[in-house]
XYZ file of C-alpha atoms in Angstrom:
442
model
C -15.199 -12.894 43.910
C -14.289 -10.275 46.014
C -10.829 -11.039 44.515
C -12.145 -11.535 40.904
C -14.105 -8.139 42.213
C -11.836 -6.418 43.656
C -9.075 -7.058 40.016
C -11.630 -6.040 37.222
C -12.265 -2.727 39.542
C -7.564 -1.713 39.221
C -7.567 -3.074 36.067
C -5.641 -0.227 33.363
C -8.912 0.260 31.173
C -11.260 2.028 33.336
C -8.492 5.044 33.805
C -8.864 5.941 29.768
C -10.700 7.920 28.715
C -14.384 6.813 28.719
C -14.661 7.297 24.291
C -11.524 5.204 24.415
C -12.969 2.621 26.618
C -16.098 2.010 24.339
C -13.982 1.369 21.107
C -12.275 -1.400 23.804
C -15.138 -2.967 24.564
C -16.803 -2.274 21.144
C -14.913 -3.722 19.218
C -13.521 -6.643 22.071
C -16.990 -7.889 22.130
C -17.545 -7.679 17.977
C -13.982 -9.836 17.562
C -15.632 -12.863 19.791
C -18.572 -12.317 18.077
C -17.210 -12.166 13.864
C -14.735 -15.184 14.626
C -18.016 -16.978 16.015
C -19.311 -16.416 12.960
C -17.023 -16.897 10.302
C -16.421 -20.442 11.677
C -19.688 -21.248 11.517
C -19.945 -19.689 7.464
C -16.812 -21.037 6.304
C -17.413 -24.727 7.725
C -14.029 -26.157 7.594
C -13.606 -29.922 9.279
C -10.085 -29.970 11.239
C -8.385 -33.095 9.902
C -4.712 -34.613 10.965
C -2.566 -33.121 8.773
C -4.188 -30.102 10.125
C -2.922 -30.772 13.258
C 0.307 -31.416 12.075
C 1.081 -28.257 10.612
C -0.514 -25.780 12.780
C 2.189 -26.902 15.339
C 4.620 -27.065 13.426
C 3.349 -22.810 12.160
C 3.233 -22.211 16.033
C 6.521 -24.120 17.227
C 8.438 -21.696 15.230
C 6.215 -18.343 15.978
C 7.725 -19.204 19.417
C 11.051 -19.356 18.120
C 10.439 -16.365 15.737
C 9.704 -14.686 19.037
C 12.619 -15.061 21.255
C 14.664 -15.857 17.869
C 13.398 -11.473 17.626
C 12.616 -10.914 21.200
C 15.326 -8.660 21.919
C 15.147 -6.616 18.673
C 11.258 -6.462 19.237
C 11.918 -5.095 22.714
C 14.664 -2.240 21.601
C 11.779 -1.394 18.533
C 9.449 -1.003 20.515
C 10.897 0.626 23.113
C 11.698 3.576 19.907
C 8.774 3.693 18.788
C 6.736 7.001 19.374
C 3.959 6.671 21.148
C 1.890 8.286 18.858
C 1.968 6.126 16.635
C 1.084 1.525 15.840
C 3.535 -0.705 16.729
C 4.507 -3.192 13.887
C 6.080 -6.685 14.842
C 6.034 -10.024 12.202
C 2.838 -12.180 13.787
C 1.636 -11.334 10.136
C 3.855 -14.101 8.692
C 1.914 -16.970 10.885
C -1.066 -15.462 10.553
C -1.582 -15.104 7.357
C 0.111 -18.914 5.937
C -2.879 -20.133 8.405
C -5.042 -18.420 7.149
C -4.237 -19.846 3.585
C -3.721 -23.038 4.414
C -5.449 -23.915 7.656
C -9.028 -23.939 8.434
C -10.611 -20.418 10.117
C -10.196 -21.744 13.540
C -6.945 -22.289 13.429
C -5.867 -19.322 11.258
C -8.405 -16.738 14.526
C -6.074 -19.406 17.178
C -2.808 -18.496 15.761
C -3.708 -14.454 15.598
C -4.469 -15.420 19.816
C -0.922 -17.928 20.571
C 1.618 -15.433 18.693
C -0.216 -12.935 20.318
C 0.223 -14.095 24.092
C 3.402 -14.556 22.471
C 3.989 -11.369 21.638
C 2.523 -10.001 24.656
C 4.644 -12.230 27.408
C 7.759 -11.814 25.859
C 7.683 -8.519 24.498
C 5.453 -6.368 25.572
C 4.679 -7.688 29.095
C 6.516 -4.586 30.825
C 5.086 -1.751 28.577
C 1.897 -2.383 27.977
C -1.051 -3.057 30.044
C -3.203 -6.465 28.923
C -6.118 -4.045 27.924
C -3.755 -3.197 24.916
C -2.826 -6.368 24.268
C -6.196 -7.926 24.350
C -7.435 -5.079 21.798
C -4.459 -5.099 19.403
C -5.704 -9.217 19.599
C -8.534 -8.385 19.118
C -7.970 -5.717 15.641
C -6.214 -8.630 13.590
C -8.995 -10.886 14.974
C -11.494 -8.660 13.147
C -8.851 -8.883 10.484
C -8.343 -12.001 9.866
C -11.748 -13.242 10.391
C -12.499 -10.206 6.884
C -9.504 -12.452 4.906
C -11.161 -15.544 5.453
C -14.593 -14.730 4.907
C -12.621 -13.508 0.689
C -10.487 -16.204 0.271
C -13.007 -18.471 1.511
C -14.880 -16.745 -1.838
C -11.736 -16.124 -3.619
C -9.905 -19.391 -4.008
C -10.528 -22.805 -6.111
C -9.669 -24.376 -2.337
C -9.857 -23.104 0.283
C -7.796 -23.968 2.592
C -5.359 -24.095 0.400
C -2.250 -23.260 -2.344
C -4.196 -20.139 -5.069
C -3.694 -21.750 -8.174
C -3.543 -18.839 -10.621
C -2.821 -14.763 -10.948
C -6.109 -13.986 -10.213
C -5.905 -15.896 -6.422
C -2.636 -14.716 -5.946
C -4.891 -10.870 -6.512
C -7.692 -12.371 -4.163
C -4.881 -13.325 -1.388
C -3.230 -9.583 -1.808
C -6.699 -8.208 -1.522
C -7.242 -9.789 1.978
C -4.050 -9.093 3.002
C -4.380 -5.201 2.801
C -7.613 -5.257 4.292
C -6.588 -7.437 6.937
C -4.501 -5.198 7.416
C -6.506 -2.013 6.767
C -9.003 -2.888 9.710
C -6.324 -3.669 12.121
C -4.494 0.533 11.798
C -7.482 1.139 11.251
C -8.763 0.943 14.594
C -5.219 0.761 15.921
C -5.108 4.692 15.302
C -8.711 4.929 16.274
C -7.879 3.782 20.257
C -4.768 5.771 19.636
C -6.765 9.327 18.866
C -10.430 8.449 21.270
C -7.892 7.972 24.251
C -5.696 11.092 23.539
C -7.956 13.861 21.051
C -4.912 16.518 20.445
C -3.185 14.487 18.745
C -2.618 15.187 15.543
C -3.287 13.774 12.727
C 0.214 13.638 11.249
C 1.261 12.196 14.125
C -0.901 9.921 13.887
C 0.135 8.868 10.737
C 3.843 9.904 10.681
C 5.322 6.115 10.683
C 3.588 4.983 7.063
C 6.599 3.830 5.772
C 7.119 1.528 8.516
C 4.441 -0.089 7.318
C 6.261 -1.641 4.396
C 7.884 -4.127 7.090
C 4.262 -5.321 7.740
C 3.624 -5.574 3.708
C 6.523 -7.674 4.045
C 5.518 -9.950 6.178
C 2.031 -10.396 5.050
C 4.343 -11.785 1.462
C 6.307 -13.636 4.073
C 3.501 -15.596 5.009
C 2.060 -16.206 1.258
C 5.769 -18.087 0.937
C 5.304 -19.641 4.782
C 2.031 -21.276 2.977
C 3.699 -22.454 0.124
C 7.092 -24.012 2.037
C 4.198 -25.770 4.700
C 2.392 -27.856 2.089
C 5.402 -28.880 -0.484
C 8.579 -28.328 1.659
C 8.438 -28.692 5.249
C 11.914 -29.255 6.300
C 12.813 -25.972 4.643
C 11.176 -24.012 7.638
C 14.115 -23.759 9.396
C 14.927 -21.243 6.862
C 11.942 -19.155 7.223
C 13.245 -18.449 10.862
C 16.319 -17.454 10.010
C 14.699 -14.271 7.078
C 13.217 -13.880 9.973
C 15.613 -13.061 12.249
C 17.583 -11.447 9.765
C 15.186 -8.887 8.804
C 13.765 -7.331 12.392
C 17.541 -6.618 13.243
C 18.014 -4.925 9.975
C 14.778 -3.067 10.363
C 16.129 -1.931 14.135
C 19.191 -1.178 12.618
C 17.365 1.200 9.784
C 14.968 2.665 12.806
C 18.387 3.314 14.926
C 19.233 5.162 12.546
C 16.208 7.166 11.627
C 16.018 7.879 15.352
C 19.433 9.416 15.144
C 18.734 12.144 12.346
C 15.104 13.241 13.819
C 15.783 15.549 16.686
C 13.324 14.026 19.513
C 11.966 16.972 20.856
C 10.440 18.731 17.434
C 10.536 15.914 15.354
C 12.425 18.309 12.865
C 15.357 16.719 10.649
C 18.756 17.294 13.338
C 21.228 18.955 11.911
C 23.542 17.004 10.403
C 20.403 15.567 8.732
C 19.382 19.272 7.626
C 22.904 20.144 6.664
C 22.623 17.015 4.570
C 19.875 17.621 2.635
C 20.696 21.485 2.635
C 23.865 20.564 0.806
C 21.606 18.116 -1.534
C 19.111 20.663 -2.506
C 22.586 23.317 -2.832
C 24.077 20.735 -5.558
C 21.138 20.373 -7.413
C 21.017 24.513 -7.831
C 23.799 24.630 -9.136
C 23.160 21.776 -11.650
C 19.876 24.361 -12.396
C 20.941 27.190 -12.172
C 17.959 27.946 -9.775
C 17.935 30.161 -6.586
C 18.219 29.120 -3.243
C 16.842 30.538 0.030
C 17.998 29.748 3.825
C 16.549 31.144 7.070
C 17.653 31.078 10.061
C 14.294 31.676 12.853
C 15.868 32.286 16.525
C 13.248 32.150 19.226
C 13.126 35.872 21.262
C 13.219 35.846 25.109
C 13.549 32.388 24.644
C 15.926 31.803 28.390
C 12.671 33.696 30.441
C 10.047 32.019 28.842
C 12.359 29.124 30.633
C 13.040 30.347 33.591
C 9.311 31.280 34.334
C 8.010 28.719 32.996
C 10.552 25.940 33.776
C 11.901 23.152 31.042
C 9.591 21.229 30.243
C 7.217 23.774 29.212
C 10.268 25.107 26.519
C 9.871 22.672 25.302
C 6.506 22.398 24.597
C 7.210 25.509 22.520
C 9.523 24.075 20.488
C 7.266 21.202 19.537
C 5.231 24.620 18.736
C 7.306 26.337 16.803
C 8.161 23.179 14.935
C 4.269 22.550 14.105
C 4.224 26.071 12.417
C 7.941 24.792 9.993
C 6.180 22.479 9.217
C 3.046 23.875 8.691
C 4.765 25.692 6.279
C 7.322 23.716 4.606
C 6.802 20.982 3.709
C 9.320 19.543 1.586
C 10.643 16.317 4.601
C 14.220 17.472 6.013
C 13.766 20.832 4.681
C 13.264 22.497 8.709
C 15.745 21.540 11.597
C 16.591 22.341 14.863
C 20.102 24.126 14.868
C 20.443 23.638 18.281
C 18.477 25.797 21.661
C 16.492 27.722 19.907
C 17.117 28.427 16.656
C 15.724 26.800 13.520
C 17.413 26.351 9.550
C 15.059 26.290 7.007
C 16.451 25.493 3.682
C 13.554 26.696 0.847
C 14.967 24.655 -3.005
C 14.210 26.490 -6.213
C 12.917 30.102 -4.950
C 13.298 32.836 -8.054
C 14.831 35.977 -5.581
C 14.540 37.448 -1.879
C 11.427 39.255 -2.555
C 10.133 35.438 -1.967
C 11.996 34.242 0.351
C 11.151 36.893 2.547
C 7.206 36.506 2.004
C 7.688 32.855 3.228
C 9.845 34.713 6.107
C 6.821 36.269 6.352
C 4.960 33.936 6.969
C 6.920 31.835 9.201
C 7.022 34.398 11.649
C 3.559 35.573 11.462
C 2.148 31.642 11.609
C 5.211 32.248 15.098
C 3.492 34.676 16.564
C -0.010 33.439 16.339
C 1.367 30.656 18.623
C -0.680 31.017 22.166
C 0.193 28.447 24.776
C -1.832 28.291 27.946
C 1.287 28.367 31.494
C 1.855 25.054 33.801
C -0.985 24.510 35.271
C 0.523 25.945 38.128
C 0.763 29.138 36.765
C -1.740 31.424 37.514
C -0.169 33.942 34.092
C -1.891 34.883 31.402
C -1.011 32.564 27.588
C 2.477 32.866 25.992
C 2.764 34.144 23.075
C 5.726 33.560 21.019
C 8.019 35.614 18.533
C 10.754 35.209 16.405
C 13.510 36.735 15.296
C 14.067 35.588 11.504
C 17.024 36.144 8.905
C 17.648 34.775 5.442
C 19.885 34.555 2.051
C 18.948 34.234 -0.910
C 21.366 33.094 -3.700
C 22.029 31.074 -7.301
C 25.501 29.552 -6.520
C 28.355 28.647 -8.327
C 29.910 25.218 -7.851
C 32.042 27.614 -4.783
C 29.811 27.944 -2.792
C 29.373 25.477 0.459
C 26.114 24.977 2.722
C 28.063 26.833 5.326
C 28.894 29.705 3.321
C 25.410 30.672 3.029
C 24.427 29.460 7.112
C 27.162 32.586 7.146
C 25.419 34.863 5.520
C 21.805 33.456 6.695
C 23.167 34.360 10.469
C 24.273 37.895 9.679
C 21.080 38.581 8.550
C 19.333 37.159 12.022
C 21.906 39.460 13.581
C 19.762 42.437 11.832
C 16.524 41.194 13.339
C 17.951 40.252 15.954
C 18.768 44.030 16.804
C 14.785 44.993 16.603
C 13.045 41.919 17.432
C 10.064 39.635 15.474
C 11.239 40.735 12.524
C 12.895 39.476 9.184
C 15.348 40.099 7.430
C 16.364 39.026 4.304
C 19.538 40.127 1.855
C 19.782 38.517 -2.122
C 23.203 36.700 -2.148
C 25.155 37.978 1.393
C 25.474 40.814 3.508
C 27.031 43.986 3.422
C 30.407 42.420 5.525
C 30.364 45.039 8.123
C 26.799 43.530 9.393
C 29.114 40.743 9.433
C 28.718 40.399 14.031
C 31.247 38.765 16.411
C 30.241 36.429 18.466
C 30.231 38.991 21.749
C 28.256 41.610 19.920
C 25.405 38.750 19.382
C 24.458 38.904 22.854
C 21.249 37.063 22.359
C 19.202 35.304 24.845
C 20.039 31.673 23.568
C 19.635 28.675 25.656
C 23.432 26.711 24.738
C 22.440 23.797 22.189
C 21.049 20.932 23.169
């Protein structure tokens, strides 16, 4: 007894913030209660065929976990900590929810999550998180069971009409919403400073979850009509996982890790696309170079970790002002780039530059806890160019012109300078003359 008590007291759950701990315990208890109520309200007897099908699906779930284990481990490591991680357990959960009795569907939820935790997430996921995730899926699955038992002519069983397929789609959507909503709530209560943008930054990744649910419907049809074809499902799942890993790695390579903005290469590609569009339409395009003033001094005084915090704060302000995807990029070090399409004049671009400058100027960050210094404020110098491009104009031309304007702004600090077309030739700087306080690009 003493051993169990010591183990419970040492559980990582008790070290979580109180709101998060209350939510976790409440959801866990609710999952048990709702699961029991669901089994009682939807009484379906379990036949021998049901047990055989459950065994086949469970075996496939185990095989799929083993086949995709290394891919899932890499995805689990790569995903942002403030984003709900996605896996393909929904394939087997959805299939059992449609064609097997409720108690077996709920058992499949537990089985698949135990497999995933044991084979994929054990090293990185505390047990209480795995239990909580399982509880959220149990709640979503219980809701789906209630909907299917009401909306399908034969439950459990395959849909016979388009309306019944719609019922399945509704059940899958609501089950996902319950799971995703509770996971996001747990992340938000565990770290209240997490922004809504970060919490919902990877909604496009939920396409994988939707695809898994759709594949689950096909698995349900297969297990009921042609069970010998189940190995083909494993091949499809393995291929989809590898494709999702490649996509994730490509995305990670194009996003700057410190700021979440586009890397210089991705931003340059996006700017080229906007430039071609401006050339075809005969419209103006604007380009801004943003350089933080005295950033090296901030790094030297407060450390590079605090410098990274400054970069993230500036990136947030850039995104707040220029919301188009990939329009803002980290050029290197403490320099950022912004491209603005369909802008009519240099005066309009100047107003955008000033709003960005004032946003950055308004940033106030507390110095590291070991410091007794006053809060840290930030300023930036901004150079820009507005241009109506012809076919000979390149992004590098615009970058060079904006960089020259930035050189003029850096002479005064905390100002913005925007030129129409290009700055006068005599204002083009040399590498030695710029004398910035840049750190080397990272």
